[in-house]
Structures are given as C-alpha cells and as structure tokens.
PDB file of C-alpha atoms in Angstrom:
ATOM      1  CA  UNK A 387       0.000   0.000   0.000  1.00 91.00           C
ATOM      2  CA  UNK A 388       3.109   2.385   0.066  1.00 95.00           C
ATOM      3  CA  UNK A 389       2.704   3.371  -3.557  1.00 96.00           C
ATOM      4  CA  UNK A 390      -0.690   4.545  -2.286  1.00 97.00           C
ATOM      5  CA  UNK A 391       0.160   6.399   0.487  1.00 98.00           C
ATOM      6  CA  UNK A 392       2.817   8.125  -1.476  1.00 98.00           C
ATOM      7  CA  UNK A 393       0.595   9.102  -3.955  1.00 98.00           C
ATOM      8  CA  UNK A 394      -1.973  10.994  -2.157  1.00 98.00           C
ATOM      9  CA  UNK A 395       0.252  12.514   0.587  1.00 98.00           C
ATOM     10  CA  UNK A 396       2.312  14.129  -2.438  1.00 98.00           C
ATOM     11  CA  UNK A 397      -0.679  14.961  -4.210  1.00 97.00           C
ATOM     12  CA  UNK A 398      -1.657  16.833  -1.175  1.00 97.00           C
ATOM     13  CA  UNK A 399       1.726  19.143  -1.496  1.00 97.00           C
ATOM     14  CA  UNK A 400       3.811  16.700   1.210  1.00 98.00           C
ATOM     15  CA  UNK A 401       7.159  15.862   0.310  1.00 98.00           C
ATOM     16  CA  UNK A 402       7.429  12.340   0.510  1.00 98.00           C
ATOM     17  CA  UNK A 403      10.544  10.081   0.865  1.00 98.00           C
ATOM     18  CA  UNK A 404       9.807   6.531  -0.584  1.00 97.00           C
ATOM     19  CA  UNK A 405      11.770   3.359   0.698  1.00 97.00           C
ATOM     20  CA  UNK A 406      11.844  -0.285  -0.135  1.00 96.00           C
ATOM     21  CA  UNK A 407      13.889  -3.335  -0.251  1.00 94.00           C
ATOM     22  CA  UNK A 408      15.151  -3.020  -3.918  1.00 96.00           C
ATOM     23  CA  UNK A 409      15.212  -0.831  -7.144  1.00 96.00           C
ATOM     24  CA  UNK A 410      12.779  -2.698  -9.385  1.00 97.00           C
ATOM     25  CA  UNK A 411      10.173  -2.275  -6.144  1.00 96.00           C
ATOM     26  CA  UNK A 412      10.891   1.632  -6.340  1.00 97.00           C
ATOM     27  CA  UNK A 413      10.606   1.523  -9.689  1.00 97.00           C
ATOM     28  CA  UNK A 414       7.743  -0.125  -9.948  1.00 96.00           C
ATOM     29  CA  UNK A 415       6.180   2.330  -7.119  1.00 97.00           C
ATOM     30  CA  UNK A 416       6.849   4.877  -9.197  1.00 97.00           C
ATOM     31  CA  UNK A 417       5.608   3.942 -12.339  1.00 97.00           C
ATOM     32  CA  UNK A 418       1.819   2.764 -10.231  1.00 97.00           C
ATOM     33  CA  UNK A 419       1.620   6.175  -8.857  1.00 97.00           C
ATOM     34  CA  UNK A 420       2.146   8.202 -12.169  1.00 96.00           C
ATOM     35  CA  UNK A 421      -0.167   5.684 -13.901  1.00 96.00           C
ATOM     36  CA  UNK A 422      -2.889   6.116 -11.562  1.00 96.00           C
ATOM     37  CA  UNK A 423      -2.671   9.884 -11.369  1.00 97.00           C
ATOM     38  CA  UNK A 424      -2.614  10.013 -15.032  1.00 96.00           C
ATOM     39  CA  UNK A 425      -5.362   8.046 -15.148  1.00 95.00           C
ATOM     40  CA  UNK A 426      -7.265  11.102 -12.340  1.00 95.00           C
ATOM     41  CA  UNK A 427      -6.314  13.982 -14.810  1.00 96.00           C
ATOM     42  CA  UNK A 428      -7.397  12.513 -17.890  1.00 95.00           C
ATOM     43  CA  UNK A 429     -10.693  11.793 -15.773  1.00 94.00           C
ATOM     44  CA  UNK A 430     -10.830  15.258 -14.905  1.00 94.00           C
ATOM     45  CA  UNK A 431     -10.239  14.559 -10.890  1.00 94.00           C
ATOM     46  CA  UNK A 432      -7.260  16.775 -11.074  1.00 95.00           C
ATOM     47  CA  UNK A 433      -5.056  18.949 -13.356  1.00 94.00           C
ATOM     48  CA  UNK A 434      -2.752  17.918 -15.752  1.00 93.00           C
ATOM     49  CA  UNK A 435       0.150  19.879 -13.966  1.00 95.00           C
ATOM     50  CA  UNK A 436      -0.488  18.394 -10.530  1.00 96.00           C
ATOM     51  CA  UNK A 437       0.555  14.832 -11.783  1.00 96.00           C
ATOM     52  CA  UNK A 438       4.204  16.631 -12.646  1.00 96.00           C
ATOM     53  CA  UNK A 439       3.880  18.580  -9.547  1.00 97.00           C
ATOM     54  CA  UNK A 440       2.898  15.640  -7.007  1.00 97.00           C
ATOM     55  CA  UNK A 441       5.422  13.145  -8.911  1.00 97.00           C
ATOM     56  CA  UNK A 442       8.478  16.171  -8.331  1.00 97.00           C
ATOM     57  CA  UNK A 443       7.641  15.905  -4.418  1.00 98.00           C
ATOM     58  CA  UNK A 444       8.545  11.860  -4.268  1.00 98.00           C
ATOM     59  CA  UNK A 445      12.147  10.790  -3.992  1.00 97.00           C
ATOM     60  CA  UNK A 446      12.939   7.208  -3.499  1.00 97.00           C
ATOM     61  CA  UNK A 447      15.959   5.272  -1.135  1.00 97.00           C
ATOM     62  CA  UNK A 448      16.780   2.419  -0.717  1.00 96.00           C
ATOM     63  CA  UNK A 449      18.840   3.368   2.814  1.00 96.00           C
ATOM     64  CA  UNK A 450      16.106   3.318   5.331  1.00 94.00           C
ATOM     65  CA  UNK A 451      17.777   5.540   8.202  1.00 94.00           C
ATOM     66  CA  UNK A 452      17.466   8.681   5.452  1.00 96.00           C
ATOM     67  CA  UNK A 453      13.546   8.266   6.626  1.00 96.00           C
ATOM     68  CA  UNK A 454      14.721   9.384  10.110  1.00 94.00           C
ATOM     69  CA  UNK A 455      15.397  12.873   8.729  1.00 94.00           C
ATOM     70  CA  UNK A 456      11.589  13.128   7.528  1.00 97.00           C
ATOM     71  CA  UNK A 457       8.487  14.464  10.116  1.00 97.00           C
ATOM     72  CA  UNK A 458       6.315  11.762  10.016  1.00 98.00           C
ATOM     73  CA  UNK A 459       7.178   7.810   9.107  1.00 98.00           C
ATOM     74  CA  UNK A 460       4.280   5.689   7.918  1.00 98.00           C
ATOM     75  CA  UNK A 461       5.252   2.244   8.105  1.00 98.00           C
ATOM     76  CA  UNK A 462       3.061   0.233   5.416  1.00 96.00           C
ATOM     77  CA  UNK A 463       5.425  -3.419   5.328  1.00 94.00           C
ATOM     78  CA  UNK A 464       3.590  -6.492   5.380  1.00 89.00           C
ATOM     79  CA  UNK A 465       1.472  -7.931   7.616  1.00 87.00           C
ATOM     80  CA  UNK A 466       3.857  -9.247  10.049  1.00 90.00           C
ATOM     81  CA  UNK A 467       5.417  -8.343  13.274  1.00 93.00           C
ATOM     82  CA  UNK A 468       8.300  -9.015  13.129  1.00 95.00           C
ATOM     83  CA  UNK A 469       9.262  -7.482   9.650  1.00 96.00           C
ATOM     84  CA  UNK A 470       7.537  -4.019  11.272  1.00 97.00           C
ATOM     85  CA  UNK A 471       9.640  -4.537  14.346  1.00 96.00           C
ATOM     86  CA  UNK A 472      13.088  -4.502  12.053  1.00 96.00           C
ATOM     87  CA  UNK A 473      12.083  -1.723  10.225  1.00 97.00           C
ATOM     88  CA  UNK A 474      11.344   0.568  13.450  1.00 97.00           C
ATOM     89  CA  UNK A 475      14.663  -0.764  15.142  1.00 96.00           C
ATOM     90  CA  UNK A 476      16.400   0.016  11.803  1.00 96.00           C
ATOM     91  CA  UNK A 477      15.287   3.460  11.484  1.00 96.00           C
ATOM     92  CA  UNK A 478      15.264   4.265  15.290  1.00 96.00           C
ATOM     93  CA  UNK A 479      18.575   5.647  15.831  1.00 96.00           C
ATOM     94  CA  UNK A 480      18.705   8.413  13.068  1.00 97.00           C
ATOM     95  CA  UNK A 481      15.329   9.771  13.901  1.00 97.00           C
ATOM     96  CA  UNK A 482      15.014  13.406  14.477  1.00 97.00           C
ATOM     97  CA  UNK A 483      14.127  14.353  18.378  1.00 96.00           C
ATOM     98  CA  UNK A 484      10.253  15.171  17.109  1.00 97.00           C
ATOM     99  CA  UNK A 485       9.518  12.773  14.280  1.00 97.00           C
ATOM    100  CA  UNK A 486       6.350  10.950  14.647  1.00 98.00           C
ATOM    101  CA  UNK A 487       6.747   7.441  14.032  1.00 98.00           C
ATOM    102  CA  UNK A 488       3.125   5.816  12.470  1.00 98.00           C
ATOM    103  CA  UNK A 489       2.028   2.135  11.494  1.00 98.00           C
ATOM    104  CA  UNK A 490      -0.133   1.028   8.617  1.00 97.00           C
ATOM    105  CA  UNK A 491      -0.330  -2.069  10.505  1.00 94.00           C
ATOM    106  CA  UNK A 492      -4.316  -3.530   9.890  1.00 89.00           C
ATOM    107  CA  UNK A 493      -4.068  -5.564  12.887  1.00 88.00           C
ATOM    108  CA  UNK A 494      -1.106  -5.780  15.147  1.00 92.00           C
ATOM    109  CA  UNK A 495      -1.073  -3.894  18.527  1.00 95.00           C
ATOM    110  CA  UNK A 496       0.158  -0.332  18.565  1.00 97.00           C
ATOM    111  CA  UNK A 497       1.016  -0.692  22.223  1.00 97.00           C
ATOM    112  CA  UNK A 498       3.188  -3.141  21.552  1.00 96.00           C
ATOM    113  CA  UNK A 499       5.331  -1.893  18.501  1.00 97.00           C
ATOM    114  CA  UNK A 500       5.587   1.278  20.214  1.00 97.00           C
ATOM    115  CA  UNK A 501       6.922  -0.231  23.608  1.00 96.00           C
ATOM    116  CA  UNK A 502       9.921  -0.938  21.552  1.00 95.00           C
ATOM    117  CA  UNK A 503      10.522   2.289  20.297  1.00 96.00           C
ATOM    118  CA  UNK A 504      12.118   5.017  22.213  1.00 96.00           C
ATOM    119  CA  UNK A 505       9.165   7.274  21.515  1.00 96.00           C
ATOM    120  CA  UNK A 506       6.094   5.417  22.528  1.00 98.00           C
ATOM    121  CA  UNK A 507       4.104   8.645  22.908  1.00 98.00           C
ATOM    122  CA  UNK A 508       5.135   9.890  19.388  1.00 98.00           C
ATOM    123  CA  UNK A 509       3.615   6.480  17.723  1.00 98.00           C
ATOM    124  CA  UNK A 510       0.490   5.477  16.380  1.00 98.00           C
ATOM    125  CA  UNK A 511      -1.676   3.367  14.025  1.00 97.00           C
ATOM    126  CA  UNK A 512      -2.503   5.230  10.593  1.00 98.00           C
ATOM    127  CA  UNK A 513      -4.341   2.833   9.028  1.00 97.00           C
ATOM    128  CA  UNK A 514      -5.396   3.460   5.210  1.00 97.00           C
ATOM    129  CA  UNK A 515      -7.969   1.785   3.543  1.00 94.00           C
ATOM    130  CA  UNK A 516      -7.084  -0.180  -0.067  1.00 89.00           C
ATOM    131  CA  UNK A 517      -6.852   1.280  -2.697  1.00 91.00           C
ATOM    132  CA  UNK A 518      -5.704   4.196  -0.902  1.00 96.00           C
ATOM    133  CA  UNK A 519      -6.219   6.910  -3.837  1.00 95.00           C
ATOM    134  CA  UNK A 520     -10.168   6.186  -3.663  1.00 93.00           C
ATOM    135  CA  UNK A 521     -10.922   4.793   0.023  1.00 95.00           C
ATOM    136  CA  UNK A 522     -11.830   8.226   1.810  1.00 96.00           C
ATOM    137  CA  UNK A 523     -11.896   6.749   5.384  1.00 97.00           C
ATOM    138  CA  UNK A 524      -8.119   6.425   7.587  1.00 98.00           C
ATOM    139  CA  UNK A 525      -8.038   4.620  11.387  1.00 97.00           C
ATOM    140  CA  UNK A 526      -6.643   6.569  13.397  1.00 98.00           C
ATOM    141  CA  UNK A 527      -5.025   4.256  16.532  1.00 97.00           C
ATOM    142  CA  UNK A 528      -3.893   5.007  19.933  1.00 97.00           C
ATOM    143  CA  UNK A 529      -1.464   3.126  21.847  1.00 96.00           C
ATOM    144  CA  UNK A 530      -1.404   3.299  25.594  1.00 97.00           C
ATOM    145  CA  UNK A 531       0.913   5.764  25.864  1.00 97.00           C
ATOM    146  CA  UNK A 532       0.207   7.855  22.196  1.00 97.00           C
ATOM    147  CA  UNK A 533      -0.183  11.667  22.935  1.00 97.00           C
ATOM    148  CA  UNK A 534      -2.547  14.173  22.773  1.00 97.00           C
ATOM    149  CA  UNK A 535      -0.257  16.492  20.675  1.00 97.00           C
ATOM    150  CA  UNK A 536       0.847  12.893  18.448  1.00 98.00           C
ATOM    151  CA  UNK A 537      -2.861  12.595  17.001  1.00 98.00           C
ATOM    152  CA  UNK A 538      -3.633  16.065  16.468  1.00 98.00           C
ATOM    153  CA  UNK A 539      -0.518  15.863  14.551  1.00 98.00           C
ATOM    154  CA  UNK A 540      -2.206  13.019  12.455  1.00 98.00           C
ATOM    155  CA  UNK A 541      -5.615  13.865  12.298  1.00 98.00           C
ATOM    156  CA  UNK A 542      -4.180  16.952  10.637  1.00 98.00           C
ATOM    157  CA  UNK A 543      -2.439  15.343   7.801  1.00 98.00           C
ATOM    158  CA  UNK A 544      -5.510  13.228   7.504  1.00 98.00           C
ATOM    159  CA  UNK A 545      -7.555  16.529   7.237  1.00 98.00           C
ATOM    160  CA  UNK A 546      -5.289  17.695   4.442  1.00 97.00           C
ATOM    161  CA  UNK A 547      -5.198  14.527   2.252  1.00 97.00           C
ATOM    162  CA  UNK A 548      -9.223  15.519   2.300  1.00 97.00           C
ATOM    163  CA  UNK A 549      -9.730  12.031   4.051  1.00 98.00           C
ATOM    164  CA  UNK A 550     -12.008  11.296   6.827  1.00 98.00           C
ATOM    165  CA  UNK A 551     -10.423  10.081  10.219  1.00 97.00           C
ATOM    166  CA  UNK A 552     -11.943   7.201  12.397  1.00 97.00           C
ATOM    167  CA  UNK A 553     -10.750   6.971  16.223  1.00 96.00           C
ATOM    168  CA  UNK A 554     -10.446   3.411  16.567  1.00 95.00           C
ATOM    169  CA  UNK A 555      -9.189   1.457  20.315  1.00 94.00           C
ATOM    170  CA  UNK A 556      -5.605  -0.530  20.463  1.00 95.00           C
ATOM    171  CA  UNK A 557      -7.196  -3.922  20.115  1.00 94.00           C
ATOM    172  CA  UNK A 558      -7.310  -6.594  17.827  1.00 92.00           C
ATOM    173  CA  UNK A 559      -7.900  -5.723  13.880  1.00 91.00           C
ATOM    174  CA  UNK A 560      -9.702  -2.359  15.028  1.00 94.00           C
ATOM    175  CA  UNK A 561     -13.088  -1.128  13.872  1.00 95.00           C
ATOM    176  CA  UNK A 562     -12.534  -2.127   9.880  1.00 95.00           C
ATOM    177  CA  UNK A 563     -10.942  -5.166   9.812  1.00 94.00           C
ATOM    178  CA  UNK A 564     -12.417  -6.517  13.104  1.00 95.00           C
ATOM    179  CA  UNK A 565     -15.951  -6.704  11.743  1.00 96.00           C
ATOM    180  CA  UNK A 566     -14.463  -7.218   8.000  1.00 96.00           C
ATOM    181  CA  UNK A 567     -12.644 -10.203   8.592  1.00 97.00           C
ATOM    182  CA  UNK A 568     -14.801 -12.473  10.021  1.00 97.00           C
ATOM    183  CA  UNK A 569     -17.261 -11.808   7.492  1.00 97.00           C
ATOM    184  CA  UNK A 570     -14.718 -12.740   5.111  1.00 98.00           C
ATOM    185  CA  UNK A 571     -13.972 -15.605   7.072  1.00 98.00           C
ATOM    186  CA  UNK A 572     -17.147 -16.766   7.460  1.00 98.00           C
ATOM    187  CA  UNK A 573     -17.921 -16.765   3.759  1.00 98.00           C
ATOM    188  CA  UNK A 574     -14.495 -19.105   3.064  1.00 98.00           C
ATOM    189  CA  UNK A 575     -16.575 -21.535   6.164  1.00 98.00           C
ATOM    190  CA  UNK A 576     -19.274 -21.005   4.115  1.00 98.00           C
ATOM    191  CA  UNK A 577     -17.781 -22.417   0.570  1.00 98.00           C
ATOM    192  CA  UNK A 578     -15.816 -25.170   2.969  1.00 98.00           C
ATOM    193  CA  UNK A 579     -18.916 -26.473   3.930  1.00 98.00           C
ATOM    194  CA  UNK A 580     -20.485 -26.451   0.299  1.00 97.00           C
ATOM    195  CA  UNK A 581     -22.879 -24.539   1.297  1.00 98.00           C
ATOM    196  CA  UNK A 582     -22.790 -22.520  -1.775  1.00 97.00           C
ATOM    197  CA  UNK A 583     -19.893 -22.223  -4.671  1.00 98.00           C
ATOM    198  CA  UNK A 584     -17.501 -18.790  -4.645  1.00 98.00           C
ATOM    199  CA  UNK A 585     -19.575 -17.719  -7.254  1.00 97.00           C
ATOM    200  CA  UNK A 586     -22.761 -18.217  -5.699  1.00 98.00           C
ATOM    201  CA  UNK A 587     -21.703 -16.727  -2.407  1.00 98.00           C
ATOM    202  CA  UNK A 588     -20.036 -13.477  -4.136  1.00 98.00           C
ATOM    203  CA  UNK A 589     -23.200 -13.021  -6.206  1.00 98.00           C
ATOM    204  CA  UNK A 590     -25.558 -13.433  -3.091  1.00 98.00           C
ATOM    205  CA  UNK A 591     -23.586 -10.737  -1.074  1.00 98.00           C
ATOM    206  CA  UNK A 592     -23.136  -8.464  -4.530  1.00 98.00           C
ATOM    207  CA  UNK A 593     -26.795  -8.638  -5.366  1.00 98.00           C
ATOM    208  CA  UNK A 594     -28.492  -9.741  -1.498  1.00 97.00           C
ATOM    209  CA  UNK A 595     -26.553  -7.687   0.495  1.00 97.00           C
ATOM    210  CA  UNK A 596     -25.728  -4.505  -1.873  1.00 97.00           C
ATOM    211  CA  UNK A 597     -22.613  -4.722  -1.474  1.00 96.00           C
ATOM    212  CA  UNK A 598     -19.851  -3.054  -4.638  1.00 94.00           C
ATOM    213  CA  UNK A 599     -17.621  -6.633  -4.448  1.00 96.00           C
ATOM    214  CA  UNK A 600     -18.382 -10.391  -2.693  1.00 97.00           C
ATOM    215  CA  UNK A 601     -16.611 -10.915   0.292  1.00 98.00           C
ATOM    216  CA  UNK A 602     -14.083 -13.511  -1.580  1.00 98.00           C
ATOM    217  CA  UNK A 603     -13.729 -11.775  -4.432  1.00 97.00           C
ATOM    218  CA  UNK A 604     -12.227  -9.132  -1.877  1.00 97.00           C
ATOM    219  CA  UNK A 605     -10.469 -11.424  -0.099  1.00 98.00           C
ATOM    220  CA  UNK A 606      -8.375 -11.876  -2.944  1.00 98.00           C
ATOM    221  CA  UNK A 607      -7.945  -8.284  -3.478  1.00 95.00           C
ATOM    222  CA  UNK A 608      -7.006  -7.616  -0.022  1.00 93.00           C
ATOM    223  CA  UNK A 609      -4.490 -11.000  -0.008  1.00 95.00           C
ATOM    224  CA  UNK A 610      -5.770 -14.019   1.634  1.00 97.00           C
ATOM    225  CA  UNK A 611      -2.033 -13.993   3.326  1.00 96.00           C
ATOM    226  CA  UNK A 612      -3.250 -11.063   5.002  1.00 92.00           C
ATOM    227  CA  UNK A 613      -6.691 -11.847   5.663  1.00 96.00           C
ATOM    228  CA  UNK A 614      -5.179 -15.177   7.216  1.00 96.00           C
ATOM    229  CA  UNK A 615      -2.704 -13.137   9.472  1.00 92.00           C
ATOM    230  CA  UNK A 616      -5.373 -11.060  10.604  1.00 93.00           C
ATOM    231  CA  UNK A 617      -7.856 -13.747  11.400  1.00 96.00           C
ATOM    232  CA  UNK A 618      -5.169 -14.968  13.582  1.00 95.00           C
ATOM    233  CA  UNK A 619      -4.202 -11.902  15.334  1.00 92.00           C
ATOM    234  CA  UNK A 620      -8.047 -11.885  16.246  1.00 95.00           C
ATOM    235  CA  UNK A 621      -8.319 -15.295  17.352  1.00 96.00           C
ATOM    236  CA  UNK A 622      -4.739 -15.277  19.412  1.00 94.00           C
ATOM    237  CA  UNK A 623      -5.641 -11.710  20.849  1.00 92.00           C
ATOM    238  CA  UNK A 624      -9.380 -12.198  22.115  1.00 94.00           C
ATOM    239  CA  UNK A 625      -9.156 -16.276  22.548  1.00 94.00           C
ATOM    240  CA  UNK A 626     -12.563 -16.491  21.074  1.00 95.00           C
ATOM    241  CA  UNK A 627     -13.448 -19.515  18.929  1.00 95.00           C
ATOM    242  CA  UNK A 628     -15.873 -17.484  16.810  1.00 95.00           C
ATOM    243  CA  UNK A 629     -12.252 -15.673  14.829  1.00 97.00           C
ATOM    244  CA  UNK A 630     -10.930 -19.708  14.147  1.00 97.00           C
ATOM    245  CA  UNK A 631      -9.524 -19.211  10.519  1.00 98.00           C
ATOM    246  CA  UNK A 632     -11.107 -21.325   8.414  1.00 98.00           C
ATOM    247  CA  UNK A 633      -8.724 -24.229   7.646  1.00 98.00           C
ATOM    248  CA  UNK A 634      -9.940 -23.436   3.684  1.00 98.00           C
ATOM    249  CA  UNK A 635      -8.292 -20.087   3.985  1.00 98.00           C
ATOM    250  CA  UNK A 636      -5.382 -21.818   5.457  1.00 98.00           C
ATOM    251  CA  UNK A 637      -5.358 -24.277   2.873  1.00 98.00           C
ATOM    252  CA  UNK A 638      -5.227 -21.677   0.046  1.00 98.00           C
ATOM    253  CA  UNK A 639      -2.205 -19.545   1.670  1.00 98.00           C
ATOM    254  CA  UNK A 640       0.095 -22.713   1.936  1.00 98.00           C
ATOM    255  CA  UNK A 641      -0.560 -23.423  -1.619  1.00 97.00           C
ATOM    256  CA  UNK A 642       0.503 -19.866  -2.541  1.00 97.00           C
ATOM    257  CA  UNK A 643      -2.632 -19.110  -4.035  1.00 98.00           C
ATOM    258  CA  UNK A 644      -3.102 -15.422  -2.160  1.00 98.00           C
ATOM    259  CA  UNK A 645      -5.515 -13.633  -4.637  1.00 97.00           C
ATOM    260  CA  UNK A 646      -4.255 -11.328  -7.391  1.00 96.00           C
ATOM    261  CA  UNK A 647      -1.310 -10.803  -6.587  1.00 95.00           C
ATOM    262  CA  UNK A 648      -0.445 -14.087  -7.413  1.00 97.00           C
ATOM    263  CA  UNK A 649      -2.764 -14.918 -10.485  1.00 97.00           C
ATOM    264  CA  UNK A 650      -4.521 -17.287  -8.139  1.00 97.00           C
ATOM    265  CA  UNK A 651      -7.257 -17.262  -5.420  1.00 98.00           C
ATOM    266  CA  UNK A 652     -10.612 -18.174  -5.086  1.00 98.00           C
ATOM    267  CA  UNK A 653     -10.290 -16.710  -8.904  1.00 98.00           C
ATOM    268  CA  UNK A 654      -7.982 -17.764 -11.542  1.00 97.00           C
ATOM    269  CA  UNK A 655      -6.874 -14.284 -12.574  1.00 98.00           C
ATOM    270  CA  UNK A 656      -3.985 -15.732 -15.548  1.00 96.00           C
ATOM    271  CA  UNK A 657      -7.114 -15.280 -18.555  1.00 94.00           C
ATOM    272  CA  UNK A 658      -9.321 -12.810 -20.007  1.00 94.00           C
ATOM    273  CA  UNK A 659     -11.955 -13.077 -17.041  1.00 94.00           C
ATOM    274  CA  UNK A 660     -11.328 -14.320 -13.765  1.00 96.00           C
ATOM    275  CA  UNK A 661     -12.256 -17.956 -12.971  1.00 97.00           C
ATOM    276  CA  UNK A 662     -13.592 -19.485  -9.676  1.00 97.00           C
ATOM    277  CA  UNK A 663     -11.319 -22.145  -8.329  1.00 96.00           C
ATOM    278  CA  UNK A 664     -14.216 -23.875  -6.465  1.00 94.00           C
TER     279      UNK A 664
END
C-alpha cells in the first residue's frame, strides 16, 4: 500500500521520501503512482500539472535511516510483526528528536510496537484503507501511551489529504478489519462447507446484500495472506473460537494461491476473465 500512500500525501503538497527493499520495487512504485494519477487527470479529478507537480515531491531510497530525517514515518510493510519490528529498530537511531513514528499495521497492537521504540508517545496506528487513492476513510489508533499532541498531529495530515479520520481502540484488527474479517472468514466456512460455490456466495452478497464486491472476491484483493494473518491476530488476541480461521483459507495460503497478486485465489486471474477455483 506504500505506492498509495505516497501518492496521495504528495498529491496533497507533502514531500514524501519513498523506501523499499530493492530498485525494481521503487521503480515499480513509481511507475503505479504516475499511472494512476494520469489516469485522475485525464478523468478530470485533477489537473494535468499536478501529476508533474505531485510526482516532483517523491524521492525514493533504498537506505532506510534517510527516513529518520523526515516528520512523520508511515510504516506500510507487510502484515507481520516481526518485519515491522526490524524496520522501526532500523530506522530508530537516526530519527530526528520530534519525528512521529506511524504504522499502517491492519491488525497488530500499537502498544506493543511502540513499547519498543524510544518514543512510545510519538507512535500510532494510521491505518489506510485499499486502494488508498479512492478509500476516503483512515483509522486513526492510539497506543497506551500515544499523545494528545501525536494525534492532532495526524488527524491533521488526515484533514489535508481531504480524508475522513476514524478513532479506533488498540485492540485486535480495530473497527474495519475486526468486523471485515470475520465476514470474510465466514464466507471461506461457508464455501468449505459447500454450502454454496464462490460464485454463488459473491453473487448473493453483490446482489443480497448490496454490497460493490463479494466478500471472496475481496479477499483476494485484499491478499488471503493477510486476511489469514489477521484472522489470527483476532483469534490469538481475544481467545474467542468465533475468529478460528477457516482451515480453507489456510489451505489456500500454503498453496501460494493469495488472490491477485499471485494470479490465483478463489479466482484464476492468468485469462481474459477471472475464474472461480471452487
């Protein structure tokens, strides 16, 4: 979701500093956000100059103390501890005396990654909704210890990027993903017990429920690596039987088939049309 993230915040007249573990990823970054601003101005969402403008504010590294020199860090690394963890111990010692350090974690305890910080009161959850460019809402997560002055400081960028901030509670998955997930979870029980084909189930929820996209359809949009580590952080974190992954979902990760981002899901994206794979 970096790409993302960079995009609006320089579209929104931030300079942003862009960092990943190799070139081709930058590169790549880069060449998503100019597409998909591009793709705003020629639908009239914004001026042709601001895509030349918002791209001149992003500069890319791949030495990840230079972030400590920046204002504000937004951590957006997969969905696992400790990956998060290296990247905050990593960065920690170059970081200027009043840089906010932020998480784009979906799941994992701010408390915790900021206990392990030397600035627990400057840390927080900033949690952007997928695809970030369109999804107007952003979770905005205290730890224990966050301050006052530390989400003011957010809400404010938040504000600017013309996005609407949600106060959510340090506990498991949130407000989004804590009601999300299970529902998403429940509909992979739901084709595991043949109740109903991924088909089916999508079209029920699409054309039952109202809702834009069926709930595995999403899942592989969102990753169902990342819809597995969340249903996990759920049922470690509140030891309640009703967040048990479904072994289905399991099933699917240890094949490799995440969703789109591998070609394969509960879809078969590698065609013209995507295919169900049950």
């Amino acid at each position: 979701m970096g790409n993302g993230i960079a995009h609006v915040l320089a579209l929104s007249g931030y300079d942003v500093l862009l960092s990943d573990i190799s070139q081709d990823a930058l590169d790549a970054a880069l060449d998503t956000i100019g597409g998909n601003l591009s793709r705003q101005a020629s639908r009239g969402k914004i001026a042709d100059q601001d895509v030349k403008a918002a791209m001149g504010r992003i500069q890319t590294t791949l030495h990840l103390p230079e972030l400590g020199q920046t204002d504000l860090v937004i951590e957006a690394a997969t969905e696992r501890e400790d990956i998060k963890q290296a990247i905050f111990d990593e960065i920690q010692p170059h970081l200027l005396p009043h840089t906010i350090l932020t998480s784009n974690t979906s799941s994992i305890s701010i408390t915790r990654l900021a206990s392990r910080t030397d600035r627990p009161e400057r840390f927080m959850g900033f949690h952007f909704m997928n695809p970030v460019p369109l999804m107007q809402l952003v979770e905005l997560i205290r730890g224990i210890a966050t301050d006052e002055e530390t989400y003011a400081a957010c809400k404010g960028v938040v504000d600017r990027l013309g996005k609407t901030a949600a106060s959510a509670e340090d506990f498991p998955a949130f407000i989004v993903n804590r009601i999300l997930m299970p529902m998403i979870n429940e509909a992979v029980y739901t084709l595991y017990e043949g109740v109903g084909n991924v088909r089916s189930i999508d079209q029920s929820m699409i054309l039952g429920a109202n809702h834009p996209m069926g709930p595995l359809e999403l899942a592989d949009f969102i990753g169902l690596d990342t819809c597995l580590a969340i249903m996990n952080v759920l049922h470690d974190g509140l030891a309640d039987t009703k967040y048990r992954p479904c072994p289905l979902l399991t099933k699917y990760v240890e094949a490799g088939w995440l969703g789109r981002k591998t070609q394969r899901g509960f879809y078969d994206y590698r065609g013209d049309a995507p295919v169900p794979t049950r």
